[in-house]
PDB file of C-alpha atoms in Angstrom:
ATOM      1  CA  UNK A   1      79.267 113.531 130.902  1.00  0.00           C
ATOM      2  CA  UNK A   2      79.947 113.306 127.195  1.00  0.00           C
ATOM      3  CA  UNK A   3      83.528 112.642 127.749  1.00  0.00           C
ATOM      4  CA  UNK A   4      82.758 109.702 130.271  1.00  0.00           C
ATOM      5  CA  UNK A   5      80.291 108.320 127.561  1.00  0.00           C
ATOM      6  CA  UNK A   6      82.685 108.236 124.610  1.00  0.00           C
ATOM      7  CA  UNK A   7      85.641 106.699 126.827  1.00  0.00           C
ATOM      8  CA  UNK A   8      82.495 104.224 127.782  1.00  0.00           C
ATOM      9  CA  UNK A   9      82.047 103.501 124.434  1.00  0.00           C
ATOM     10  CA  UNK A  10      85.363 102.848 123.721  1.00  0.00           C
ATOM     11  CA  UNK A  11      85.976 100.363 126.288  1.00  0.00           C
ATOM     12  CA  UNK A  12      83.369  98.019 125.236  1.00  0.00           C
ATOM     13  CA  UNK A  13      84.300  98.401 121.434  1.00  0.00           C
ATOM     14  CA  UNK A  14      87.841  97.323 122.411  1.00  0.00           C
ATOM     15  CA  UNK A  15      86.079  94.447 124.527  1.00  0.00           C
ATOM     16  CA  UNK A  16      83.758  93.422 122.116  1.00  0.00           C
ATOM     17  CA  UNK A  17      86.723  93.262 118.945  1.00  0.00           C
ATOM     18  CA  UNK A  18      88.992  91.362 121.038  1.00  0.00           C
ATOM     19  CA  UNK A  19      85.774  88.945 122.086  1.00  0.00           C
ATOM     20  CA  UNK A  20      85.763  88.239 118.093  1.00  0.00           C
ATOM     21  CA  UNK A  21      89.148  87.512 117.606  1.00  0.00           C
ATOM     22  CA  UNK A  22      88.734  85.360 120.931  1.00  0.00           C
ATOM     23  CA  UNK A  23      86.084  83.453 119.645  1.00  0.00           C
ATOM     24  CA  UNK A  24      86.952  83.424 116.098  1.00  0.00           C
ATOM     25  CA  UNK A  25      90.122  82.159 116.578  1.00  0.00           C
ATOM     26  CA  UNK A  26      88.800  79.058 118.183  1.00  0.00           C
ATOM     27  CA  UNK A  27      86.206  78.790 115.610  1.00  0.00           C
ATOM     28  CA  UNK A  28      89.097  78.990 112.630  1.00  0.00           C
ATOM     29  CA  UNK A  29      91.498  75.938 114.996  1.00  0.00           C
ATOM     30  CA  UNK A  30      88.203  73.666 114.116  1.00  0.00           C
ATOM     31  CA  UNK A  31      88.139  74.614 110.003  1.00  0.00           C
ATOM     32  CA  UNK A  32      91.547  74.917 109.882  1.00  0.00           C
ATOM     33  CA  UNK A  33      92.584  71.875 112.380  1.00  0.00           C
ATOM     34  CA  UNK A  34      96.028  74.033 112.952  1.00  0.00           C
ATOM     35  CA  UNK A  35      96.233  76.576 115.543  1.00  0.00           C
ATOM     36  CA  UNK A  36      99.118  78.269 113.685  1.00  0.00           C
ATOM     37  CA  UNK A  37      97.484  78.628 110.628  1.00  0.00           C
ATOM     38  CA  UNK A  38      94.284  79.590 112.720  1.00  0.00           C
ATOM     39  CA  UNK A  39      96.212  82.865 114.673  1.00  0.00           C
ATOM     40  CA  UNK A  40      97.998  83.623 111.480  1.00  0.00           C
ATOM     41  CA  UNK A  41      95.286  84.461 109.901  1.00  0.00           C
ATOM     42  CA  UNK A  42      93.040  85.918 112.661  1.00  0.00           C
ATOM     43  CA  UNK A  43      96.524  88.573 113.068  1.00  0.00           C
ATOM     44  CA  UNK A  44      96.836  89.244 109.447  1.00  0.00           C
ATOM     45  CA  UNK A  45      93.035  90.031 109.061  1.00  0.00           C
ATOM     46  CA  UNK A  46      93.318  92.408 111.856  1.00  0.00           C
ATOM     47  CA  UNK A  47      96.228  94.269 110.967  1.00  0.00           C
ATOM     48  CA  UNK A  48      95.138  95.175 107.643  1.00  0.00           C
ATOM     49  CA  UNK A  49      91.820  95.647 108.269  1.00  0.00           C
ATOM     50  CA  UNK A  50      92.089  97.887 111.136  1.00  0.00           C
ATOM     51  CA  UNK A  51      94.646  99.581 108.646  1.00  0.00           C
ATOM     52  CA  UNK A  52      92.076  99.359 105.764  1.00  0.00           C
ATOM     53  CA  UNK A  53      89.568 100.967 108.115  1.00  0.00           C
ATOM     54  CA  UNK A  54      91.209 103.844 109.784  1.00  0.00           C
ATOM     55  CA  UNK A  55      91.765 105.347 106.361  1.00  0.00           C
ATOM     56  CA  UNK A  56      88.442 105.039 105.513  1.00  0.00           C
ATOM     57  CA  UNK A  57      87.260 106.208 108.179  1.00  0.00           C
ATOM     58  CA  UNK A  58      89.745 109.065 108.437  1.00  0.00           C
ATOM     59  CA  UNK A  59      88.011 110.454 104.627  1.00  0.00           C
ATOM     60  CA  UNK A  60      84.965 109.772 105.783  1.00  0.00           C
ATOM     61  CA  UNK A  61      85.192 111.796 109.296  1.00  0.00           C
ATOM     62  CA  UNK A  62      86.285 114.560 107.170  1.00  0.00           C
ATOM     63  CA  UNK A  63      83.538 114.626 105.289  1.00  0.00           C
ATOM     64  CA  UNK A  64      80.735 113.101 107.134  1.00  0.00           C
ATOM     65  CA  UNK A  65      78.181 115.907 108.368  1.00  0.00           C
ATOM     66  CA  UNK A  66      77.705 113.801 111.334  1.00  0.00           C
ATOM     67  CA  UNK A  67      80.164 111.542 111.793  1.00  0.00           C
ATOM     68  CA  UNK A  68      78.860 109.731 115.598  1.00  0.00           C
ATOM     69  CA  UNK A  69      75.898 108.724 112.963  1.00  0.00           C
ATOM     70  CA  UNK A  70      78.185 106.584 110.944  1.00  0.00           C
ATOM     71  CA  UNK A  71      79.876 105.588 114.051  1.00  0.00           C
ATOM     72  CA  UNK A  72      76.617 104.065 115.613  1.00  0.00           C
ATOM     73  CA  UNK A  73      75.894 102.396 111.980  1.00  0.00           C
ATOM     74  CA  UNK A  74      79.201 100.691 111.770  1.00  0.00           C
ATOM     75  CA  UNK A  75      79.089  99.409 115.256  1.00  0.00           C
ATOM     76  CA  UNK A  76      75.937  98.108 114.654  1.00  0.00           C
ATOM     77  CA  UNK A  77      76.920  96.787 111.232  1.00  0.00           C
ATOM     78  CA  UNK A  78      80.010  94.960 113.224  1.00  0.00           C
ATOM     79  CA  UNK A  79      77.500  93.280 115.180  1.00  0.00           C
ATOM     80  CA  UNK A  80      75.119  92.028 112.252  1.00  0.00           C
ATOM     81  CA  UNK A  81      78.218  90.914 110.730  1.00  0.00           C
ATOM     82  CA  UNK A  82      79.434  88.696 113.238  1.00  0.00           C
ATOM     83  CA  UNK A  83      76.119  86.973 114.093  1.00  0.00           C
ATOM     84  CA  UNK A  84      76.747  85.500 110.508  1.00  0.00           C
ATOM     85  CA  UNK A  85      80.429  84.955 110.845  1.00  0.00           C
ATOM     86  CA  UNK A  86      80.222  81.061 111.558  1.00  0.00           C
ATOM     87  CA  UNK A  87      77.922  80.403 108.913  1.00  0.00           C
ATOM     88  CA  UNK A  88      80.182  82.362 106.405  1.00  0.00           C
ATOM     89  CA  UNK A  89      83.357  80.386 107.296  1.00  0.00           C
ATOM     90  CA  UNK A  90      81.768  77.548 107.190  1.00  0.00           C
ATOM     91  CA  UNK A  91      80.296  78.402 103.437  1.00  0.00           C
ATOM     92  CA  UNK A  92      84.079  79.023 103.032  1.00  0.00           C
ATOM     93  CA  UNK A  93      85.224  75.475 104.171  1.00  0.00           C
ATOM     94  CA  UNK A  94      82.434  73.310 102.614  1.00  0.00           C
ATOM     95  CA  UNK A  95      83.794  75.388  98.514  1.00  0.00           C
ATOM     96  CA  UNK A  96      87.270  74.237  99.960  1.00  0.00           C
ATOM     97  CA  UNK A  97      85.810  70.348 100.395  1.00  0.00           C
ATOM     98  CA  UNK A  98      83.917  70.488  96.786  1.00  0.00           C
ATOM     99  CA  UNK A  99      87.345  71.939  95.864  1.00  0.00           C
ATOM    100  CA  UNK A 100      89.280  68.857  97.334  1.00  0.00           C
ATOM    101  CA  UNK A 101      92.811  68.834  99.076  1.00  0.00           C
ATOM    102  CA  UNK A 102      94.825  70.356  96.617  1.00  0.00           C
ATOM    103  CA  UNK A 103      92.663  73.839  97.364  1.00  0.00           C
ATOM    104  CA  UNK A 104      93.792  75.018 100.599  1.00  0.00           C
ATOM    105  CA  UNK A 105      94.455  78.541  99.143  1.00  0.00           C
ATOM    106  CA  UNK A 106      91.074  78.705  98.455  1.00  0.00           C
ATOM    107  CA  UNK A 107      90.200  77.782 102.368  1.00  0.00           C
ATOM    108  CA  UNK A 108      92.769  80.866 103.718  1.00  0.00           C
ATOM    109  CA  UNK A 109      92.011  83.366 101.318  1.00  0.00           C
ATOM    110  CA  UNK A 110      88.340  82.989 101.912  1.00  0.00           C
ATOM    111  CA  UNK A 111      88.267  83.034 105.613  1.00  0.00           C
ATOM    112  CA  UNK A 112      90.702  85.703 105.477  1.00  0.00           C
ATOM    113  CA  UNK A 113      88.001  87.995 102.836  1.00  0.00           C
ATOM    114  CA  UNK A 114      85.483  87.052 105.405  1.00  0.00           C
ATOM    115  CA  UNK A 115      87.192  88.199 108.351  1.00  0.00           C
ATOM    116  CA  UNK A 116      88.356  91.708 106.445  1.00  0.00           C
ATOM    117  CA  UNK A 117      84.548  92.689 106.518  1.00  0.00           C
ATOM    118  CA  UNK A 118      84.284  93.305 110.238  1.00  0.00           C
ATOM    119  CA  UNK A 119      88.147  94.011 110.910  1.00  0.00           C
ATOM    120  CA  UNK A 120      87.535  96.582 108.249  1.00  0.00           C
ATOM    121  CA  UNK A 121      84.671  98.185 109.940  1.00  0.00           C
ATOM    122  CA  UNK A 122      86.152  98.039 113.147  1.00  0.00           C
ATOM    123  CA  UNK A 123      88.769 100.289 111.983  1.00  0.00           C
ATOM    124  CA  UNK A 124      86.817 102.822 111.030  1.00  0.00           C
ATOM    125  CA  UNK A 125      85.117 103.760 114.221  1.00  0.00           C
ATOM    126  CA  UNK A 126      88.346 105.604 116.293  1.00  0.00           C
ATOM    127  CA  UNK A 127      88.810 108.394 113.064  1.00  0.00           C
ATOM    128  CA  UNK A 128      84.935 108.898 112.828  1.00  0.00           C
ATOM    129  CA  UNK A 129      84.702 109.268 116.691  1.00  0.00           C
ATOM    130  CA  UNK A 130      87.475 111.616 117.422  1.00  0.00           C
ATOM    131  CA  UNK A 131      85.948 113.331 114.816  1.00  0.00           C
ATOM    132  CA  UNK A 132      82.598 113.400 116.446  1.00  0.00           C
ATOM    133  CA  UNK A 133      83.990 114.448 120.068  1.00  0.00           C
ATOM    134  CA  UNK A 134      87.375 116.776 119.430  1.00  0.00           C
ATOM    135  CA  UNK A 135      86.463 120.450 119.431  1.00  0.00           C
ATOM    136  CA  UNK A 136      89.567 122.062 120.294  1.00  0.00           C
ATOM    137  CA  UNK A 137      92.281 120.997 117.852  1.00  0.00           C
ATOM    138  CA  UNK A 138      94.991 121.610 120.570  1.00  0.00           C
ATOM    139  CA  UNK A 139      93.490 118.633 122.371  1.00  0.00           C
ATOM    140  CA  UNK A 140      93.745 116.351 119.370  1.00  0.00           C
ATOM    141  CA  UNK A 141      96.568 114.238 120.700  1.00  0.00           C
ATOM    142  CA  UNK A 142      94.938 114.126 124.527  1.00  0.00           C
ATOM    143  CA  UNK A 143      91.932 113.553 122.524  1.00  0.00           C
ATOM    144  CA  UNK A 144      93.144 110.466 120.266  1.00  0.00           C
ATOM    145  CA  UNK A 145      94.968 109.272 123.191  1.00  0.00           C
ATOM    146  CA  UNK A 146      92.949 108.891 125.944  1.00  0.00           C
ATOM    147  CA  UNK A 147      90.482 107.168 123.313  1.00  0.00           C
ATOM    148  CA  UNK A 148      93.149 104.625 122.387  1.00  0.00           C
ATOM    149  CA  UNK A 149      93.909 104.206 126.070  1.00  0.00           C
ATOM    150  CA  UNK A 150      90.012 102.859 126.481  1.00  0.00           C
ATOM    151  CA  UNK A 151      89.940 101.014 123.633  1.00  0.00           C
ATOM    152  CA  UNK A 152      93.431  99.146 124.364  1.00  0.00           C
ATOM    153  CA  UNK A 153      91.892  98.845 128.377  1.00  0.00           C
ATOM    154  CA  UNK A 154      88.793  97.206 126.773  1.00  0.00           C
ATOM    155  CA  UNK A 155      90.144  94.936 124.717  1.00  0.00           C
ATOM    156  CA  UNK A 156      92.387  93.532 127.619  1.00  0.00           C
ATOM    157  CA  UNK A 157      89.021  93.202 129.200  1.00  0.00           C
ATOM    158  CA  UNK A 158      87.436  91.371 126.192  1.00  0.00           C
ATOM    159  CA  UNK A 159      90.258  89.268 125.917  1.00  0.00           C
ATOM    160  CA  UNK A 160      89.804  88.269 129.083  1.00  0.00           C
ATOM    161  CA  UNK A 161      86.474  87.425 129.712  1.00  0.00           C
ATOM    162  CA  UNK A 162      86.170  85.814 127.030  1.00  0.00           C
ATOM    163  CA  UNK A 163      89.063  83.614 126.892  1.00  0.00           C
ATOM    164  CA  UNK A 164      88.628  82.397 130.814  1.00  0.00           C
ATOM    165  CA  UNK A 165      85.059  82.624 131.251  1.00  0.00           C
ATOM    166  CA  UNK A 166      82.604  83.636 128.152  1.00  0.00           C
ATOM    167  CA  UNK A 167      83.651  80.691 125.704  1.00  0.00           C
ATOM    168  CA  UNK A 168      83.312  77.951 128.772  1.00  0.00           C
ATOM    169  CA  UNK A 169      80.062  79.324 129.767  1.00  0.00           C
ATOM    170  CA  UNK A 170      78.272  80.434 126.281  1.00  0.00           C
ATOM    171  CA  UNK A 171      80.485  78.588 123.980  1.00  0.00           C
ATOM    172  CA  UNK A 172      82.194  80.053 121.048  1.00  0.00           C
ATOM    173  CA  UNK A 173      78.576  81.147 119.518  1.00  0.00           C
ATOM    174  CA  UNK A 174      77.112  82.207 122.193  1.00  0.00           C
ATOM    175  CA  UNK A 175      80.448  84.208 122.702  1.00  0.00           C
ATOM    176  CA  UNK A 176      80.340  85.758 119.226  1.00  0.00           C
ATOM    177  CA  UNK A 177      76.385  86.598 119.865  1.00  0.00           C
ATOM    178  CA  UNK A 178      76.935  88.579 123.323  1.00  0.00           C
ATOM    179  CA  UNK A 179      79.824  90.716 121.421  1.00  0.00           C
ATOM    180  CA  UNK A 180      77.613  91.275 118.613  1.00  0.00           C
ATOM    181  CA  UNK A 181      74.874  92.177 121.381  1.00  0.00           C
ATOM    182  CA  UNK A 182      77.660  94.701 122.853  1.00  0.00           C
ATOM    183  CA  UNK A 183      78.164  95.891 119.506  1.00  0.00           C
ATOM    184  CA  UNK A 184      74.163  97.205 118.999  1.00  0.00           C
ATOM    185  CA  UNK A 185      74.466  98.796 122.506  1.00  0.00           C
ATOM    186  CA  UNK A 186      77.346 100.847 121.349  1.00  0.00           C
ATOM    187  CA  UNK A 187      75.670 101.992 118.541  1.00  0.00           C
ATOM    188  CA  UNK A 188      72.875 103.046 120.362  1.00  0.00           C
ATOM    189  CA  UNK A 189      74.350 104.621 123.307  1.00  0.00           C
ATOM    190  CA  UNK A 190      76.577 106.559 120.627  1.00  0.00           C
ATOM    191  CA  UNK A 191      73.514 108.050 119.289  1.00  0.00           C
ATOM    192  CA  UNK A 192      73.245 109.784 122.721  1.00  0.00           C
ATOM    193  CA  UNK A 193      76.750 111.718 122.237  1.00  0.00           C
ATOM    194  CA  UNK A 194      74.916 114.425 120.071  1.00  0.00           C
ATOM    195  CA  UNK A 195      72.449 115.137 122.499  1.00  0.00           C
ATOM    196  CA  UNK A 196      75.005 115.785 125.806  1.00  0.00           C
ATOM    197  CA  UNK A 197      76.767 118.071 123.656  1.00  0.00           C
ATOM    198  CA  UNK A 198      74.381 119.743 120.698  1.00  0.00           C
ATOM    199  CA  UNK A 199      76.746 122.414 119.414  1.00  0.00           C
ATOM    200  CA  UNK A 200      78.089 122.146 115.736  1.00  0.00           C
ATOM    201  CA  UNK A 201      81.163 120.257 115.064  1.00  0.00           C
ATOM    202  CA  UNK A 202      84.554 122.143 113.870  1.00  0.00           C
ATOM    203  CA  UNK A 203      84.727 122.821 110.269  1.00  0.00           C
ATOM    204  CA  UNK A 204      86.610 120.135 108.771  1.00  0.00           C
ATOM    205  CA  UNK A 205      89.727 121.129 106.062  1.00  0.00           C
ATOM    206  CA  UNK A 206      87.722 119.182 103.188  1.00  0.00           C
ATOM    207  CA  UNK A 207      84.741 121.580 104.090  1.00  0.00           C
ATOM    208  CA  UNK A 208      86.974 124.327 103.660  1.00  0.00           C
TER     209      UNK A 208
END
């Protein structure tokens, strides 16, 4: 039961971070009025925030007493994030108006610090959850695998629904809100993970 729950969660954490970039993208065409510029920046973000974020998160796990905690907090905290997302770009935009023309830079490198928050974040939850779930070291790889497996599977799923269906039914906001919704269910369900399985976590090496 605890291994179907954290595959669960894994699924709609891939869904939900693919929803963003979904929506997000759409959002940046609109500031940016250049689709290529738009994606560019929406792929860079995500690279090196995921990046960013698994290294983090890597220490962290390591070190975290109870690492599914931090998990649950940082889904949530993707969520909270995202609900102000729009509002944040659009801060962005209007400094790049005041700014005139000539400031574009200003415009990009913006957006792109306000999209490394939550891409950042996001990173961070596959390190702290393997650490959370992996007891047997030999099963690592399976482990870490079949995780990234769900979380791939999801975000096809995210991708999807959202591109054909969410954003023509909800719009892009209403998009963004029901991933940040998906987000705080995550978080809570994750607080569950402890309970289906109450024995103490492998010593980490930083515990020595």
């Amino acid at each position: 039961m605890r291994r179907r729950l954290v595959v669960l969660l894994f699924i709609l954490s891939g869904a939900a971070a693919l929803a963003y970039q979904v929506a997000w993208t759409r959002h940046l065409v609109l500031v940016f009025g250049n689709t290529t510029r738009a994606v560019s920046l929406i792929l860079a973000a995500y690279m090196l925030g995921l990046a960013l974020g698994s290294e983090a998160g890597g220490r962290l796990a390591d070190r975290a007493r109870r690492p599914v905690v931090w998990y649950a907090v940082f889904e949530a905290a993707i969520g909270a994030f995202a609900l102000g997302f729009p509002w944040l770009v659009d801060g962005v935009r209007g400094a790049y108006l005041a700014l005139g023309t000539g400031a574009s830079p200003v415009l990009f490198a913006g957006a792109f610090a306000v999209l490394l928050v939550p891409t950042f974040l996001m990173g961070t939850t596959l390190p702290l959850l393997v650490r959370a779930v992996v007891r047997d070291p030999a099963r690592t790889g399976g482990d870490v695998g079949l995780l990234y497996g769900a979380n791939t599977a999801g975000a096809v799923l995210g991708t999807a629904v959202t591109g054909f269906w969410l954003i023509e039914a909800a719009g892009v906001l209403g998009a963004t809100r029901w991933a940040a919704a998906l987000n705080v269910v995550i978080g809570l369900l994750a607080l569950l993970v402890p309970r289906l399985d109450p024995g103490p976590a492998p010593a980490s090496p930083a515990a020595g």
